[in-house]
XYZ file of C-alpha atoms in Angstrom:
526
model
C -2.368 -14.004 35.100
C -1.635 -11.896 32.107
C -2.782 -8.186 32.111
C -4.122 -6.237 29.126
C -4.644 -2.454 28.968
C -7.466 -1.201 26.843
C -6.597 2.479 26.344
C -9.356 3.495 23.907
C -13.066 2.691 23.849
C -13.695 -0.712 22.129
C -16.775 -2.960 21.712
C -17.643 -4.881 24.849
C -17.462 -8.201 22.899
C -13.744 -7.545 22.431
C -13.246 -7.005 26.148
C -15.070 -10.193 26.877
C -12.688 -12.227 24.615
C -9.650 -10.724 26.429
C -11.042 -11.666 29.713
C -10.802 -15.294 28.712
C -7.167 -15.207 29.253
C -6.237 -12.021 31.053
C -7.144 -9.308 33.594
C -8.474 -6.493 31.528
C -8.119 -2.836 32.641
C -10.069 -0.266 30.604
C -8.341 3.173 31.161
C -9.109 5.640 28.336
C -7.926 9.242 27.868
C -4.441 8.661 29.435
C -1.580 10.867 28.530
C 1.759 9.483 27.385
C 3.339 9.933 30.829
C 0.511 8.193 32.534
C 0.730 5.264 30.222
C 4.481 5.108 30.728
C 3.882 4.891 34.507
C 1.679 1.818 34.316
C 2.650 0.046 31.111
C 5.429 -2.124 32.854
C 2.541 -3.955 34.482
C 0.901 -5.084 31.211
C 1.485 -7.905 28.748
C -0.555 -6.308 26.022
C -2.201 -3.036 25.049
C -5.285 -2.674 22.827
C -6.187 0.696 21.300
C -7.887 2.522 18.448
C -6.774 5.823 16.939
C -6.733 8.133 20.010
C -3.793 6.552 21.946
C -0.328 7.157 20.568
C 2.085 4.290 21.429
C 5.347 5.970 21.240
C 8.887 4.553 21.452
C 9.088 5.831 25.067
C 6.011 3.775 25.903
C 7.339 0.733 24.093
C 10.610 0.981 25.958
C 8.884 1.273 29.343
C 6.578 -1.784 28.460
C 9.097 -4.443 29.641
C 6.461 -7.128 29.784
C 4.709 -6.196 26.433
C 4.181 -9.000 24.094
C 1.698 -7.564 21.724
C 0.237 -4.203 20.633
C -3.297 -4.472 19.132
C -4.820 -1.766 16.906
C -8.607 -2.234 16.530
C -8.616 -0.869 12.930
C -6.552 -0.921 9.800
C -4.004 1.906 10.148
C -1.046 1.599 12.690
C 0.329 5.114 12.090
C -0.281 5.840 15.770
C 2.080 3.142 16.722
C 5.927 3.217 16.474
C 6.104 -0.162 14.705
C 9.934 -0.167 14.250
C 10.457 0.453 17.960
C 8.086 -2.400 18.710
C 9.896 -4.742 16.284
C 13.199 -3.924 17.886
C 11.780 -4.938 21.250
C 10.312 -8.133 19.835
C 6.816 -6.964 20.346
C 4.173 -8.151 17.832
C 2.003 -5.359 16.431
C -1.438 -6.549 14.950
C -4.294 -4.738 13.230
C -7.616 -5.739 11.633
C -7.001 -5.284 7.874
C -10.307 -6.810 6.810
C -12.559 -5.777 9.593
C -14.088 -2.831 7.764
C -13.936 -4.261 4.227
C -17.692 -4.637 3.816
C -18.437 -1.441 5.560
C -16.183 0.538 3.262
C -17.392 -1.179 0.159
C -21.036 -0.680 1.022
C -20.451 3.022 1.785
C -18.767 3.450 -1.728
C -21.881 1.814 -3.344
C -24.256 3.882 -1.213
C -22.503 7.035 -2.249
C -22.692 5.979 -6.008
C -26.440 5.326 -5.674
C -27.097 8.542 -3.792
C -25.212 10.462 -6.449
C -27.136 8.809 -9.323
C -30.476 9.487 -7.684
C -29.940 12.932 -5.990
C -30.946 11.250 -2.650
C -29.428 13.939 -0.184
C -31.079 16.987 -1.927
C -34.315 15.114 -2.538
C -34.450 14.214 1.127
C -33.798 17.712 2.123
C -36.404 19.067 -0.218
C -39.191 16.777 1.143
C -38.290 17.751 4.683
C -38.633 21.410 3.753
C -42.316 20.575 2.674
C -41.463 20.681 -1.080
C -42.462 18.179 -3.857
C -39.880 18.744 -6.608
C -40.057 15.566 -8.545
C -38.840 16.944 -11.958
C -35.787 18.608 -10.300
C -34.490 15.232 -9.056
C -34.647 13.046 -12.114
C -31.734 10.602 -11.796
C -29.888 8.059 -13.884
C -29.833 4.296 -13.632
C -26.631 2.483 -12.997
C -27.904 -0.641 -14.886
C -25.853 -1.146 -18.077
C -23.604 1.839 -17.202
C -19.820 1.350 -17.039
C -18.241 1.390 -13.623
C -14.446 2.039 -13.602
C -12.785 0.448 -10.511
C -9.353 1.849 -9.679
C -7.723 -0.738 -7.264
C -8.966 -4.301 -7.012
C -8.060 -5.230 -3.502
C -10.584 -6.605 -1.158
C -12.765 -3.493 -0.958
C -12.537 -2.810 -4.732
C -13.223 -6.343 -5.581
C -16.407 -6.390 -3.348
C -17.621 -3.196 -4.966
C -17.102 -4.770 -8.358
C -18.983 -7.972 -7.478
C -22.032 -5.940 -6.215
C -21.985 -3.594 -9.212
C -21.837 -6.666 -11.545
C -24.899 -8.067 -9.831
C -26.607 -4.739 -10.519
C -25.965 -5.108 -14.235
C -23.094 -2.619 -14.587
C -20.234 -3.209 -16.976
C -16.868 -3.354 -15.199
C -13.539 -1.797 -16.231
C -10.654 -1.900 -13.714
C -7.179 -0.586 -13.346
C -4.726 -2.426 -10.971
C -1.181 -2.956 -12.220
C -0.704 -5.688 -9.470
C -3.658 -7.810 -10.388
C -3.326 -10.708 -12.883
C -5.751 -11.030 -15.864
C -6.822 -14.333 -14.413
C -7.920 -12.747 -11.067
C -9.606 -9.922 -12.956
C -11.663 -12.417 -15.011
C -12.772 -14.112 -11.780
C -14.169 -10.904 -10.524
C -15.674 -10.074 -13.959
C -13.599 -7.074 -14.710
C -11.764 -6.042 -17.962
C -8.311 -4.807 -17.057
C -7.500 -1.496 -18.885
C -5.136 1.279 -18.552
C -6.059 4.380 -16.649
C -6.543 6.662 -19.687
C -9.174 4.241 -21.159
C -10.862 3.731 -17.810
C -11.084 7.548 -17.403
C -12.540 8.102 -20.843
C -15.004 5.205 -20.909
C -16.409 4.954 -17.377
C -19.802 6.506 -16.297
C -18.907 6.110 -12.769
C -15.324 5.890 -11.218
C -14.669 4.530 -7.725
C -11.223 4.755 -6.092
C -9.882 1.912 -3.786
C -6.148 2.585 -3.570
C -3.736 3.691 -0.866
C -2.331 7.232 -0.953
C 1.255 7.031 -2.139
C 3.567 9.429 -3.943
C 2.311 7.820 -7.154
C -1.299 8.055 -6.383
C -1.336 11.537 -4.764
C -3.512 13.899 -6.956
C -4.139 11.002 -9.348
C -7.451 12.598 -10.180
C -6.211 16.095 -11.353
C -7.097 18.687 -14.060
C -5.530 16.515 -16.685
C -7.213 13.319 -15.797
C -10.514 15.069 -15.188
C -10.423 16.492 -18.729
C -10.374 12.951 -20.140
C -13.674 11.901 -18.553
C -17.206 12.079 -19.938
C -19.182 15.212 -19.066
C -21.671 12.879 -17.274
C -19.027 10.973 -15.373
C -19.307 10.768 -11.649
C -16.428 10.049 -9.112
C -16.664 8.280 -5.797
C -13.733 8.322 -3.332
C -14.037 6.330 -0.086
C -10.382 5.356 0.110
C -7.882 8.032 1.061
C -7.842 11.795 0.992
C -5.336 13.379 -1.269
C -5.890 11.163 -4.209
C -8.192 13.777 -5.726
C -6.917 17.278 -6.408
C -9.929 19.093 -4.686
C -9.228 22.430 -6.342
C -9.208 20.755 -9.823
C -12.389 18.915 -8.899
C -14.103 22.222 -7.957
C -13.205 23.699 -11.320
C -14.387 20.494 -13.185
C -17.734 20.523 -11.323
C -18.141 24.286 -11.796
C -17.505 24.131 -15.605
C -19.681 20.835 -16.016
C -16.567 18.951 -17.112
C -17.877 16.060 -15.097
C -21.203 15.153 -13.809
C -20.612 14.982 -10.091
C -18.624 13.575 -7.139
C -19.204 11.745 -3.809
C -16.343 12.022 -1.315
C -15.987 10.452 2.062
C -12.285 11.351 2.535
C -10.346 14.608 2.160
C -6.780 15.940 1.864
C -7.286 17.640 5.224
C -9.743 16.242 7.861
C -11.823 17.541 9.275
C -12.735 19.367 5.939
C -12.095 23.061 6.321
C -13.279 25.815 4.121
C -14.106 24.305 0.784
C -16.075 25.256 -2.304
C -17.016 21.523 -2.598
C -19.904 22.314 -0.231
C -21.383 24.676 -2.922
C -22.464 22.150 -5.492
C -25.728 20.162 -5.450
C -24.066 17.377 -7.542
C -21.383 16.820 -4.813
C -22.019 14.587 -1.875
C -19.766 14.862 1.234
C -19.619 12.553 4.232
C -17.254 12.751 7.309
C -15.053 9.710 6.721
C -17.763 7.167 7.496
C -16.300 4.219 5.475
C -15.730 2.118 8.498
C -18.392 3.626 10.743
C -20.838 0.722 11.043
C -21.846 -1.205 14.205
C -20.732 -4.392 12.491
C -17.329 -2.974 11.488
C -16.612 -1.810 15.051
C -17.535 -5.288 16.381
C -15.437 -7.014 13.748
C -12.318 -5.054 14.443
C -12.679 -5.479 18.238
C -13.228 -9.217 17.891
C -10.427 -9.710 15.301
C -7.845 -7.888 17.408
C -9.007 -9.219 20.748
C -8.656 -12.748 19.332
C -5.190 -12.104 18.149
C -4.105 -10.659 21.591
C -5.670 -13.837 23.237
C -3.774 -16.082 20.923
C -0.386 -14.453 21.421
C -0.879 -14.480 25.170
C -1.605 -18.283 24.860
C 1.660 -18.735 22.824
C 0.034 -18.974 19.415
C 0.853 -16.931 16.311
C -1.023 -13.754 15.308
C -2.847 -13.804 11.936
C -2.480 -10.112 11.031
C 0.767 -8.936 12.408
C 2.247 -5.852 10.715
C 5.804 -6.563 11.795
C 7.479 -10.037 12.214
C 5.153 -12.526 13.693
C 5.728 -16.096 14.999
C 9.521 -15.961 15.301
C 11.431 -16.938 18.389
C 13.873 -14.239 19.469
C 16.965 -16.301 18.519
C 15.631 -17.019 15.041
C 14.548 -13.318 14.675
C 18.078 -12.244 15.646
C 19.575 -14.472 12.963
C 17.138 -13.534 10.220
C 16.563 -9.871 10.892
C 19.341 -8.435 8.590
C 18.449 -10.835 5.872
C 14.799 -9.958 6.077
C 15.741 -6.359 5.420
C 17.927 -7.617 2.402
C 15.041 -9.701 1.008
C 12.588 -6.787 1.323
C 14.876 -4.311 -0.326
C 15.480 -6.641 -3.204
C 11.814 -7.352 -3.533
C 11.165 -3.580 -3.785
C 13.953 -3.228 -6.330
C 12.875 -5.896 -8.739
C 9.250 -5.019 -8.396
C 10.005 -1.379 -9.534
C 12.404 -2.528 -12.274
C 9.813 -5.019 -13.653
C 6.890 -2.548 -13.416
C 3.387 -3.452 -14.543
C 1.832 -6.698 -13.398
C 4.040 -9.342 -11.965
C 3.275 -12.929 -12.835
C 6.077 -14.824 -11.193
C 8.741 -14.101 -8.465
C 11.647 -16.433 -8.089
C 13.688 -16.272 -4.790
C 16.893 -18.078 -4.704
C 18.814 -18.588 -1.438
C 22.567 -18.784 -2.111
C 25.602 -19.910 -0.103
C 24.923 -20.351 3.621
C 21.389 -19.133 3.244
C 20.691 -22.182 1.246
C 21.163 -24.266 4.452
C 18.548 -22.404 6.452
C 15.704 -24.676 7.292
C 13.357 -21.816 8.348
C 13.670 -19.838 5.074
C 9.990 -19.058 4.533
C 10.306 -15.674 6.434
C 12.844 -14.526 3.731
C 10.474 -15.368 0.932
C 7.738 -13.587 2.688
C 9.941 -10.535 3.091
C 10.708 -10.600 -0.558
C 7.034 -10.715 -1.487
C 6.386 -7.862 0.933
C 8.987 -5.655 -0.763
C 7.616 -6.626 -4.229
C 4.098 -5.465 -3.262
C 5.078 -2.514 -1.042
C 4.836 0.118 -3.831
C 1.210 -0.958 -4.535
C -0.048 -1.674 -1.014
C 2.074 0.215 1.379
C 1.130 -0.320 4.857
C -1.610 -2.843 3.855
C 1.034 -5.450 3.103
C 2.848 -7.206 6.010
C 4.725 -10.330 6.909
C 1.528 -12.286 7.527
C -0.600 -11.275 4.439
C 2.159 -10.836 1.865
C 1.884 -14.519 0.585
C -1.910 -14.242 0.518
C -1.877 -10.891 -1.296
C 0.431 -12.369 -3.804
C -1.799 -15.307 -4.461
C -4.867 -13.142 -4.766
C -2.978 -11.164 -7.465
C -2.054 -14.289 -9.379
C 1.681 -14.054 -8.643
C 3.450 -17.382 -8.638
C 6.195 -17.500 -6.026
C 9.002 -19.941 -6.465
C 11.672 -20.650 -3.872
C 14.959 -22.249 -4.800
C 18.334 -22.889 -3.099
C 21.874 -23.004 -4.420
C 24.658 -23.603 -1.786
C 27.295 -23.680 -4.491
C 27.112 -19.844 -5.073
C 29.933 -18.640 -2.670
C 30.677 -15.114 -3.748
C 29.445 -14.100 -0.243
C 28.715 -16.262 2.772
C 25.006 -15.820 2.046
C 23.233 -13.976 -0.673
C 19.737 -13.769 -2.232
C 18.815 -13.607 -5.895
C 15.320 -12.429 -6.946
C 13.810 -12.607 -10.428
C 10.442 -10.915 -11.298
C 8.633 -11.800 -14.466
C 5.696 -9.808 -15.652
C 3.871 -8.073 -18.529
C 6.841 -5.801 -19.154
C 9.515 -8.381 -19.123
C 11.905 -9.903 -16.637
C 14.317 -8.281 -14.235
C 16.548 -9.626 -11.529
C 18.676 -8.501 -8.623
C 21.154 -10.141 -6.261
C 22.195 -8.867 -2.809
C 24.348 -9.812 0.090
C 25.340 -8.654 3.518
C 28.824 -7.441 4.393
C 30.569 -8.583 7.547
C 29.320 -5.344 9.294
C 25.731 -6.106 8.407
C 25.590 -3.511 5.528
C 23.449 -4.477 2.495
C 25.025 -4.492 -0.927
C 23.323 -4.901 -4.286
C 25.715 -7.113 -6.215
C 24.002 -7.796 -9.352
C 21.219 -6.228 -11.528
C 19.895 -8.046 -14.621
C 23.007 -10.343 -14.523
C 25.402 -7.287 -14.641
C 27.800 -7.249 -11.693
C 27.845 -4.170 -9.482
C 28.451 -3.408 -5.813
C 26.370 -0.633 -4.410
C 24.457 0.057 -1.210
C 20.826 0.641 -1.563
C 19.814 4.241 -1.474
C 16.437 6.113 -1.091
C 16.577 7.383 -4.655
C 18.271 5.371 -7.361
C 18.564 5.516 -11.152
C 19.468 2.520 -13.197
C 20.214 2.589 -16.896
C 20.946 -0.163 -19.480
C 23.332 1.264 -22.062
C 25.951 0.538 -24.621
C 29.430 0.664 -23.006
C 30.854 3.582 -24.946
C 32.824 6.778 -24.138
C 30.926 9.697 -22.992
C 27.757 8.021 -21.620
C 28.636 8.688 -17.926
C 29.552 12.266 -18.620
C 26.254 12.951 -20.532
C 24.136 11.454 -17.762
C 25.971 13.414 -15.168
C 25.626 16.723 -17.051
C 21.966 16.070 -17.654
C 21.298 15.387 -13.984
C 23.371 18.441 -13.009
C 21.362 20.637 -15.267
C 18.217 19.636 -13.296
C 20.002 20.237 -9.993
C 20.018 16.446 -9.054
C 23.032 15.528 -7.038
C 24.692 12.158 -7.557
C 25.782 10.445 -4.280
C 27.625 7.618 -6.009
C 27.777 5.812 -9.324
C 28.950 2.446 -10.614
C 28.986 0.669 -13.927
C 28.661 -3.021 -14.384
C 29.528 -4.776 -17.605
C 30.134 -8.169 -18.990
C 32.309 -7.309 -21.971
C 34.141 -4.250 -23.154
C 31.915 -2.103 -25.481
C 28.987 -4.323 -24.995
C 25.888 -3.661 -22.884
C 26.297 -2.282 -19.391
C 24.286 -1.285 -16.424
C 24.843 1.992 -14.523
C 23.624 2.381 -10.952
C 23.412 5.914 -9.538
C 22.503 6.857 -5.976
C 20.777 10.239 -5.906
C 20.221 12.758 -3.162
C 16.964 13.873 -4.772
C 14.149 12.249 -6.698
C 14.079 12.874 -10.463
C 12.005 15.870 -11.474
C 9.033 15.110 -13.818
C 10.096 14.523 -17.398
C 13.812 13.900 -16.688
C 13.593 10.143 -17.048
C 12.320 10.534 -20.626
C 15.184 12.917 -21.397
C 17.628 10.419 -20.142
C 16.234 7.802 -22.466
C 16.882 10.029 -25.409
C 20.639 10.120 -24.770
C 22.472 8.283 -27.488
C 23.506 4.807 -26.251
C 20.863 4.600 -23.544
C 18.692 1.557 -24.137
C 16.421 1.975 -21.106
C 16.235 3.775 -17.711
C 14.529 3.039 -14.439
C 13.991 5.018 -11.251
C 13.728 3.146 -7.980
C 12.781 4.360 -4.489
C 13.996 2.179 -1.729
């Protein structure tokens, strides 16, 4: 009989589900060494946030088939190590959707009606009705930043309460926004028009300190901000200044840049509501995540696929071994064309070329390409299981084609992304040693390995362009690791691909586009 180790406290209903197919041992508070000693006995481990499943634990788990995290984040699991061992890692990406959405709505209402301070006042035997005159949300404008599952639910409830809805999400189609009842706008318009702003986005380099002194200055003096998504999206020092100077009307925060919240002037203001990261803290959410993950562990132990794997689910070891390098290629190209295209993507075309066109089980490659395309927007929330669903919900049409006649390499992938800002494409292949090469960008031939930081330019093929770009990067202390130019005809249009050791400083991209002969420029992070 299979054995499952439950290393953190989970709801009993989850344990009961596991007992249907396995012997379940609940052993909480174990150290890494203690887990390493016993993990060889187990086929699965289920945990929450306390247990850290390290590479050493994974290597010791010779019988492990699945690691289950009863929650959304998997940062306490070494997912790459698990994938290398062929171990499925699952989470519960939707188990706390309603809980988080309802907390955001509760924070908004509490902010509008001064509920925390009014409650405190009455409990102190006071009766200060005039002091706590609130504002109605009816007919007010709610700006929703991020229309994923949580943001969409918040929008739906707010619409039912009679609020007007503006939304910003560069990865949502207008059709999907119309279904929700939101008007898609850019961030500047949302910030300037919204009476209430609610954030439902992951923390990424692009969203870190999205709410800062500059963006706060664009808001109405009566605007109120709610953040129940991730800490670090709001510059807390800038928020303190905006509250102190009455630049905005108030804020309600459930998450913070550093948790637990240390010394902070945010505690000083009556129009700031603070809660200790309670977004997922409901009885129902805890039951939901326990049931969701326990059912997936049960299914995998029965030989069935998991529905919310964060690595590569449902592939036999031999198929995985064949596809693994191409999965990385597909994901890299998806990330590349997604960033080149920018804005909302309406269509992704994935063409398998050469030997790859003969693969009967090509769907994982398409999914990997979608995962790469959405990775900038969704980060850890997108995986090999939900990528196709996330694309569909965002109105992205995915087309798979095959062309065995293309034989520049034994097998290559060609991706084309079409969206509101135009169309961009990229082709890639694997060398004999397994290294990835980008062989084509926007129909211009190149041959460069992907790099963490890259710069692509579209320019006229003319003397001096390369030198000007190199000098400009050098003046900003940006080091070029490699550079290559691809062109179709002499003195026509050309593409330059530069691998950089450092990210471009703010403002440098716009300076590059001012160079004579440069038609466009794009930064890409792979």
